[in-house]
XYZ file of C-alpha atoms in Angstrom:
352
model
C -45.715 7.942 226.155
C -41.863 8.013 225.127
C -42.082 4.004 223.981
C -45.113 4.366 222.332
C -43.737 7.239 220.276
C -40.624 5.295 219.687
C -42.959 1.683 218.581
C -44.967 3.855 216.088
C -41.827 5.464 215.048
C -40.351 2.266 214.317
C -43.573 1.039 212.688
C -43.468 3.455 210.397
C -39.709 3.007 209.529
C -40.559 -0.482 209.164
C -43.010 0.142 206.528
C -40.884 2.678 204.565
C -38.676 -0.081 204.344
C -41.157 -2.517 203.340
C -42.364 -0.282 200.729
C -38.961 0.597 199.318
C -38.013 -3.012 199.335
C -41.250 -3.168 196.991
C -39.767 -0.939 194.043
C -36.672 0.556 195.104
C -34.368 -3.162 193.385
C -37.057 -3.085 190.213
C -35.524 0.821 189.782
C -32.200 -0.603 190.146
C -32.906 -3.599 187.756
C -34.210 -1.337 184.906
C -31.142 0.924 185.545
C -29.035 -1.649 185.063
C -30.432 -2.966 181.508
C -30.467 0.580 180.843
C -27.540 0.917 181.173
C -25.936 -2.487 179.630
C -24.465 -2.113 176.123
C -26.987 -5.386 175.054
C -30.521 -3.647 174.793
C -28.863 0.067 173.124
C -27.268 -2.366 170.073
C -30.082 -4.731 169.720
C -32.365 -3.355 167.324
C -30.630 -0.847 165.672
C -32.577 -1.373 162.332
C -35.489 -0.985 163.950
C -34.632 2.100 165.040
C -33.246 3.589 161.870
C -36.557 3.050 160.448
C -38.431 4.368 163.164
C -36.213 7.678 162.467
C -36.873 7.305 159.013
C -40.663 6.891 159.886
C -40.531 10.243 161.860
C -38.478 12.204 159.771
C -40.817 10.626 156.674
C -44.116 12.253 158.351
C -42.187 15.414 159.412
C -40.764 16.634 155.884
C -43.550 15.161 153.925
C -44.578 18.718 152.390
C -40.439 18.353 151.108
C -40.858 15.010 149.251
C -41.238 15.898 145.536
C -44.095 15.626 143.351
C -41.999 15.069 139.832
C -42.036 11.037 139.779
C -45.100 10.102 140.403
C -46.614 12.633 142.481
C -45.030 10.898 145.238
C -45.956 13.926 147.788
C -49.178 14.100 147.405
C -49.486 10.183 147.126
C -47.694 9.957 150.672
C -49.993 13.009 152.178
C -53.528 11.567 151.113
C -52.138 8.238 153.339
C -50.309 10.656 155.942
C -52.513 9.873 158.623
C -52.867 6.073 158.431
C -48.399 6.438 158.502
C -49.364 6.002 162.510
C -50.479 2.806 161.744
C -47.085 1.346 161.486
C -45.531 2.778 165.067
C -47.112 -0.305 167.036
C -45.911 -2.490 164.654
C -41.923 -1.015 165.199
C -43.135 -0.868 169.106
C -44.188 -4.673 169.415
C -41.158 -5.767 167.373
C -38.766 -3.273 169.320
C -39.967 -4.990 172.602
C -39.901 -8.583 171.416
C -36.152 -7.662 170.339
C -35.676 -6.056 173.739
C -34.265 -3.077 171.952
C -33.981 0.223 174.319
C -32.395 1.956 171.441
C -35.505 1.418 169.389
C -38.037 2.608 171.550
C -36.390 5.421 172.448
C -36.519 5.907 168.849
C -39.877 5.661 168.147
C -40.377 8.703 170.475
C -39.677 10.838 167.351
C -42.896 9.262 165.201
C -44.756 9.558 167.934
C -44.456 13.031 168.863
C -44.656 14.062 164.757
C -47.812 11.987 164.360
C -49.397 13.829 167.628
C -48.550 17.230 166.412
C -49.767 16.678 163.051
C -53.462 14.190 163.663
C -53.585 14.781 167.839
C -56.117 17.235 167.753
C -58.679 15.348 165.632
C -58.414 12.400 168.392
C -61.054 14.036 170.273
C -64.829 15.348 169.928
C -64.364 19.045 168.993
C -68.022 19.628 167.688
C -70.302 22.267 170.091
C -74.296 22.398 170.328
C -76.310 24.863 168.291
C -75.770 26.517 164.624
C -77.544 28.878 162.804
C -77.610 26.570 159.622
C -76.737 22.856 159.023
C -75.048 22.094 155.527
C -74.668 19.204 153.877
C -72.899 17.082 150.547
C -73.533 14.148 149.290
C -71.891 12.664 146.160
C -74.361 10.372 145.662
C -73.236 7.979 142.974
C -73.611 7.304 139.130
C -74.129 3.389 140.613
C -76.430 3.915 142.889
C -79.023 1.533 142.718
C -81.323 3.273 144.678
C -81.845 7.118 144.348
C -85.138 7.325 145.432
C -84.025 5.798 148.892
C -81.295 8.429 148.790
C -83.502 10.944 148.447
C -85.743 10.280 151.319
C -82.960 9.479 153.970
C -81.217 13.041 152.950
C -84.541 15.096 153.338
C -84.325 13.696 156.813
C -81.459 14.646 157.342
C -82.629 17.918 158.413
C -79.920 20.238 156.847
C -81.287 23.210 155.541
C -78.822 23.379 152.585
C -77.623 20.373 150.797
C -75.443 19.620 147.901
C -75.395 16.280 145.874
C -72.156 15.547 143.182
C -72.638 12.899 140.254
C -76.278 13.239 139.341
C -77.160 11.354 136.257
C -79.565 12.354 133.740
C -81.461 8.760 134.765
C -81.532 9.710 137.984
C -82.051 13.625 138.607
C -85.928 13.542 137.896
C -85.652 11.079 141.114
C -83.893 13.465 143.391
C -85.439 16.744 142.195
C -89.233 14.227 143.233
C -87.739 12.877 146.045
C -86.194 16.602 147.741
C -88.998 18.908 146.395
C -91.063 18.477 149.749
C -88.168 19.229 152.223
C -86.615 21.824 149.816
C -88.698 24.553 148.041
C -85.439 25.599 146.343
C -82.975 23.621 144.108
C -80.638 24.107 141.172
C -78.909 21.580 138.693
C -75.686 22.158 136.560
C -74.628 19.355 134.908
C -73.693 16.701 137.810
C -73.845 18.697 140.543
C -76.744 20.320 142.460
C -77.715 22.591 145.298
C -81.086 21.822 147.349
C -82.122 24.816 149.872
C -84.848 25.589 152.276
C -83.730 28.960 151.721
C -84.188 31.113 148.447
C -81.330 30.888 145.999
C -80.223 33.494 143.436
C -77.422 34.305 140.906
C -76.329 30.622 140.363
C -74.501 30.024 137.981
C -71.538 27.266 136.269
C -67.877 27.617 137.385
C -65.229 26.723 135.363
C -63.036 24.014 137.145
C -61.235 23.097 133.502
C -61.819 19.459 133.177
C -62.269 19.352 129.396
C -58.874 17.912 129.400
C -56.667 15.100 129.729
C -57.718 11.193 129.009
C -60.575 11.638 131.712
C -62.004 14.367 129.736
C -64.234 12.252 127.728
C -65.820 10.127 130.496
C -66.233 13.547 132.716
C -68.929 15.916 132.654
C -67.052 19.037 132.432
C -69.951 20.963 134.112
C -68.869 19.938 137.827
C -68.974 23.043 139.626
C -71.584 25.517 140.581
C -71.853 29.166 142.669
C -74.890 30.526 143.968
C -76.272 32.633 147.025
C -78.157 31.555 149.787
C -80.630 34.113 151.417
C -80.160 33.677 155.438
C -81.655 35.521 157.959
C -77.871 37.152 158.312
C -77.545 38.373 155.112
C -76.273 36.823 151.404
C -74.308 33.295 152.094
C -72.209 32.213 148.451
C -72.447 28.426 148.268
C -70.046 26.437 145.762
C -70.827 23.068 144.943
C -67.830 21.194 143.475
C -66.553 17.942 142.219
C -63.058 18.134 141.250
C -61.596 15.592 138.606
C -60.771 12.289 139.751
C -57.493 10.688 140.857
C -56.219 7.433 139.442
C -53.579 5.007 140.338
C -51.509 3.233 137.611
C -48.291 1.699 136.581
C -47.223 3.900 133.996
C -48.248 7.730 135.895
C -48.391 6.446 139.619
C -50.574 8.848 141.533
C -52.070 10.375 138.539
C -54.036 13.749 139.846
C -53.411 15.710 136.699
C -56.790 16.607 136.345
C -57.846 17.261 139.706
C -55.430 19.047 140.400
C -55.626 21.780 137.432
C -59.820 21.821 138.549
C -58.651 22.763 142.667
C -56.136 25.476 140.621
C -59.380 26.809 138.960
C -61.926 26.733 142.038
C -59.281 28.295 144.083
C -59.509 31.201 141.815
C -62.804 31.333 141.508
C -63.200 31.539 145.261
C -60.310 34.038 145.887
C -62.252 36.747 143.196
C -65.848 35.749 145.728
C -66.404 39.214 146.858
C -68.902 37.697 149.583
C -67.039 37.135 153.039
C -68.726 34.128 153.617
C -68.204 31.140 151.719
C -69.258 27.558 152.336
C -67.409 25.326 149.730
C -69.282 21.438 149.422
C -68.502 18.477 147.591
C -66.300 15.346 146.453
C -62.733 17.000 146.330
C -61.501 13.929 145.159
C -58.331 14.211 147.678
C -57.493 15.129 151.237
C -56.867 18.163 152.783
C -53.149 17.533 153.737
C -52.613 17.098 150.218
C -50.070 20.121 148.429
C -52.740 20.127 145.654
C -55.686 21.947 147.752
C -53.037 25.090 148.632
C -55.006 27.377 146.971
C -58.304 26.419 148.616
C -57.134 25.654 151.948
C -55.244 28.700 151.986
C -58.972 30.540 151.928
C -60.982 28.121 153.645
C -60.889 26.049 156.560
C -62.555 22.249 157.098
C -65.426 21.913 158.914
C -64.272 18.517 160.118
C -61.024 20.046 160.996
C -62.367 22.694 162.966
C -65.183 21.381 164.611
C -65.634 17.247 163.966
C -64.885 13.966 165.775
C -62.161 12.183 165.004
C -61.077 12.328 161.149
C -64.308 11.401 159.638
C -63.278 9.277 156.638
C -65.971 8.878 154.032
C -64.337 6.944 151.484
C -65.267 4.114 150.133
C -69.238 3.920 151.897
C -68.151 0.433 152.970
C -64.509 0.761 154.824
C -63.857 4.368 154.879
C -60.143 5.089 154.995
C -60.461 8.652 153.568
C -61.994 11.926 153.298
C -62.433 12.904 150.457
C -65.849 14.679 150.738
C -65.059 17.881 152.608
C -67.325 21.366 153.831
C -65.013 24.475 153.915
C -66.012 27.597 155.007
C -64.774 31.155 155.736
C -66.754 34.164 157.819
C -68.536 31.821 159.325
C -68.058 29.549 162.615
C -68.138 25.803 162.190
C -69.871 24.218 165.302
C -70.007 20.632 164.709
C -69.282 18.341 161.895
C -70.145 14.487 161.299
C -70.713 12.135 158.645
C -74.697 10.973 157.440
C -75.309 7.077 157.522
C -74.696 5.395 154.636
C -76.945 5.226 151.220
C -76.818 3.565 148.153
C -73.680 5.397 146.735
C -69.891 4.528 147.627
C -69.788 7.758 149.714
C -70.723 8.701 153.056
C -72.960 11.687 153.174
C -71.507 14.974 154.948
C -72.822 17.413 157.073
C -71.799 20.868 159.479
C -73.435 22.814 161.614
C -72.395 26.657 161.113
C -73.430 30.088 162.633
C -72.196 33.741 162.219
């Protein structure tokens, strides 16, 4: 019994020592190109602008807005800043640079804490009420299409942003089966399956500027939505548009002076709760949005999957078409297929 004890002892030395001879001199390898001077100064712009990559993404809310609106510029693109950390990861390793990778640790960990949660499927079953915002296009070809694929969409409340006086008769045909209820100021307009009252224009100051005469400046609109849970206020917004030259850079003048606006009229709402919908012409990391994000909270945010770009219709590589909401719960949030307009369609479910 001794010997056999002693065999299977020896086996199983034997196959420690197999198994250590197995990894034990690939440990000892990597320690020693760790450790050699080589790898740690090969590299080293690569990892100065990995550090400037991370530090970049970290202290964007620092970079200034006075040339350019450089801040804003770099957090409506903040997200898509990720983009570039396997291209400094594929070069660092075809330099064989330790120092780097090791770098790129800082990106990566900045990017995570700032987009990581919208990596995954947050959105829940249920809602009390789906909402929904379409801006459906000055261009759009086809409006009566539009129409019929957002009435079956089956949100009970939906929004549309640059209606045309060509093409309103169209929608108001197209929606009045699937919504009983509707209202129209200027470009933007509120179908509902529920009864609306005290709507009414809001003021978002875009009689301004050299956009002011291509511009509507009736954008905006407020009005109350009669749930089963008591008085819901609904705003229905499209904020002045952004523009990208030589001579202004990012130019958001007059966007930014109509978010200004609707954040005030929003923070003198007496009704707790507020869904906001429509083209915001500009992402919610963006300074500009303070004093609406500073009330509200995104649906997508909150309760999407993934970052749910829906700009342009085509390739989107932005949202720009937000829900926002406050005393209510945001369950799930998605983007609509597309239509005929250069946006995607938006949509929430939300309950008390």
């Amino acid at each position: 019994m001794a010997q056999v004890d002693t065999a299977e002892t020896g086996q199983a030395s034997l196959r420690r020592d197999t198994g250590s001879g197995t990894w034990r001199p690939g440990i000892r390898r990597v320690l020693r190109i760790g450790f050699r001077p080589g790898p740690w100064k090969r590299g080293l712009v690569l990892a100065a602008l990995a550090v400037l990559l991370g530090l970049f993404m970290l202290l964007h809310a620092k970079i200034p807005n006075r040339i350019g609106n450089l801040g804003s510029l770099a957090e409506t693109v903040l997200p898509w800043l990720g983009l570039f950390i396997p291209v400094l990861l594929a070069r660092a390793v075809w330099r064989r640079s330790a120092s780097a990778v090791v770098a790129l640790l800082l990106p990566v960990l900045v990017w995570l804490n700032l987009f990581g949660g919208l990596l995954g499927d947050k959105s829940h079953p249920g809602g009390d009420l789906t909402v929904a915002s379409h801006n459906v296009g000055a261009g759009n070809p086809d409006p009566v299409g539009t129409a019929r694929d957002l009435a079956a969409s089956g949100a009970d409340v939906l929004a549309l942003e640059e209606i045309t006086p060509q093409a309103k008769p169209l929608y108001e045909e197209g929606l009045a089966k699937a919504y009983p209820y509707h209202t129209v100021r200027g470009t933007v307009g509120l179908w509902s399956k529920l009864p609306l009252s005290d709507t009414q224009p809001v003021d978002i100051k875009l009689d301004f500027g050299p956009l002011a005469d291509t511009m509507d400046s009736n954008r905006a609109l407020r009005t109350t939505a009669a749930t089963d849970q008591g008085p819901l206020a609904v705003y229905v917004a499209h904020l002045g548009s952004a523009r990208v030259n030589a001579r202004a850079g990012f130019w958001t003048d007059s966007r930014d002076t109509s978010a200004q606006a609707l954040g005030k009229a929003i923070a003198a709402e007496r009704n707790e709760r507020v869904v906001l919908l429509g083209d915001l012409n500009g992402t919610m990391d963006d300074r500009a949005f303070a004093d609406i994000t500073s009330q509200l909270r995104s649906a997508q945010d909150t309760a999407g999957d993934g970052f749910g770009f829906t700009w342009p219709a085509k390739f989107p590589v932005v949202r720009i078409d937000q829900i926002l909401v406050r005393g209510v719960k945001p369950e799930s949030s998605w983007s609509l297929p597309a239509t005929g307009s250069d946006h995607l369609p938006v949509a929430a479910g939300i309950s008390w």
